[in-house]
XYZ file of C-alpha atoms in Angstrom:
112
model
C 213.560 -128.117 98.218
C 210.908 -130.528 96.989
C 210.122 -130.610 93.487
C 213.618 -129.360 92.532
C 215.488 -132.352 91.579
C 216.302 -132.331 87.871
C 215.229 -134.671 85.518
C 217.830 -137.158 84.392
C 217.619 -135.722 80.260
C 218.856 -132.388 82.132
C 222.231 -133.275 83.730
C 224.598 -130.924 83.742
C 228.555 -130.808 83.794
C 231.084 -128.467 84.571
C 233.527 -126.600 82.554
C 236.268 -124.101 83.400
C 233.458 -122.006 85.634
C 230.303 -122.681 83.410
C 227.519 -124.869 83.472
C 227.075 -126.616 80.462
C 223.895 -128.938 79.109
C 225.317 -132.566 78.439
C 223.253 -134.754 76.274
C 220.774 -136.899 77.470
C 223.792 -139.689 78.208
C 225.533 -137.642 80.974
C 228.847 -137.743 78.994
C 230.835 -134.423 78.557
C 229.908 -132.621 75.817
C 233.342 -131.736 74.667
C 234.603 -135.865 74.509
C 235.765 -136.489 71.221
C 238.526 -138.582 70.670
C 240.314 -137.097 68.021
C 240.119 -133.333 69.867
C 241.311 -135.443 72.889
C 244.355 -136.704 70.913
C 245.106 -133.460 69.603
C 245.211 -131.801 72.997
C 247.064 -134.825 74.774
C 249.948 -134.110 72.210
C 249.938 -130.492 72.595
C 250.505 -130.579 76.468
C 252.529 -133.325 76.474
C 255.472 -130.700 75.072
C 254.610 -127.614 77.321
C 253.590 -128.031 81.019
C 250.575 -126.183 82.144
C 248.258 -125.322 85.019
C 244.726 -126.113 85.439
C 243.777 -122.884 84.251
C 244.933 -122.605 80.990
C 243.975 -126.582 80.102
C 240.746 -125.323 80.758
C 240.961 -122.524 78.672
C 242.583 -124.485 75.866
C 240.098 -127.174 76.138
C 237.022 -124.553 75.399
C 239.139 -123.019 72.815
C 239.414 -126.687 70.773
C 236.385 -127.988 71.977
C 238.128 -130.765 73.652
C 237.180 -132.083 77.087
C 240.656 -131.035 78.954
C 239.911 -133.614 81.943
C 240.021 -136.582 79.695
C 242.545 -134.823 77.640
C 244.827 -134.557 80.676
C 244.398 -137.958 82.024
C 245.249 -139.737 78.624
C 248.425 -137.827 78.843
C 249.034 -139.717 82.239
C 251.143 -142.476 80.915
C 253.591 -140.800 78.497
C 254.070 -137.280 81.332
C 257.308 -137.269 82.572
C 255.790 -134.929 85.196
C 252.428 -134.961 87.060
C 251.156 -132.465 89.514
C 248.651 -133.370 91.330
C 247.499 -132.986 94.720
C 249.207 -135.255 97.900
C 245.553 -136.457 98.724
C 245.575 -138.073 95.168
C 249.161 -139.375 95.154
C 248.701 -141.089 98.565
C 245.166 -142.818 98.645
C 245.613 -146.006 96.671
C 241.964 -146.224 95.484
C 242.206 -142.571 93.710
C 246.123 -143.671 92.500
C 244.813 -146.771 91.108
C 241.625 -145.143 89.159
C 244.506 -142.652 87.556
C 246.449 -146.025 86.605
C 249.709 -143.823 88.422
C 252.099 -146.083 89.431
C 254.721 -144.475 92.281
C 257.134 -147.423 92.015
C 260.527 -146.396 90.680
C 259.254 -142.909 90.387
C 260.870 -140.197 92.239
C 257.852 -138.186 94.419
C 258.344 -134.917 95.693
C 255.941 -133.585 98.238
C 255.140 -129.806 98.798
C 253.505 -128.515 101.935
C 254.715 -132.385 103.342
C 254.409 -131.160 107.069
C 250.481 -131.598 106.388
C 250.655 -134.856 106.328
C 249.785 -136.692 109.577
């Protein structure tokens, strides 16, 4: 539609299902470092799904997407989808490094 773009003070982000008002920056409203911190250590000692990061994120405040990826380096386990594991550009921006890693595949008959 014309005349519906948003103005760039308006962006918006997404959380767990809801639209949320970020500041004026863009950034998520729920980055703070020491929340992130807090969070990395807690699911760093009990896996979890997407879901309940989410959930725990909006409990503590805490932005669970940058939460989850600073946990990248010290997981002993990732899940994440093939798509991610296999193109190099998307591997590379999650600094995930396959070599000497043991990869297990589910649903591998998708891949062409």
């Amino acid at each position: 539609k014309k005349g519906s773009a948003r103005p760039k003070n308006q962006a918006r982000t997404f959380f767990a299902g809801e639209t949320l008002k970020a500041p004026s920056s863009s950034a998520c409203p729920y980055y703070n470092k020491s929340g992130i911190k807090r969070f990395k250590d807690m699911i760093l000692c009990e896996a979890e799904n997407i879901e309940a990061l989410a959930s725990i994120g909006k409990e503590m405040e805490t932005c669970s997407y940058y939460a989850s990826r600073a946990s990248l380096k010290e997981a002993e386990l990732i899940a994440i989808p093939y798509t991610s594991l296999l193109h190099q550009g998307t591997r590379q921006s999650l600094d995930i490094s396959v070599e000497g890693a043991i990869v297990i595949i589910d649903e591998a008959h998708n891949i062409a």
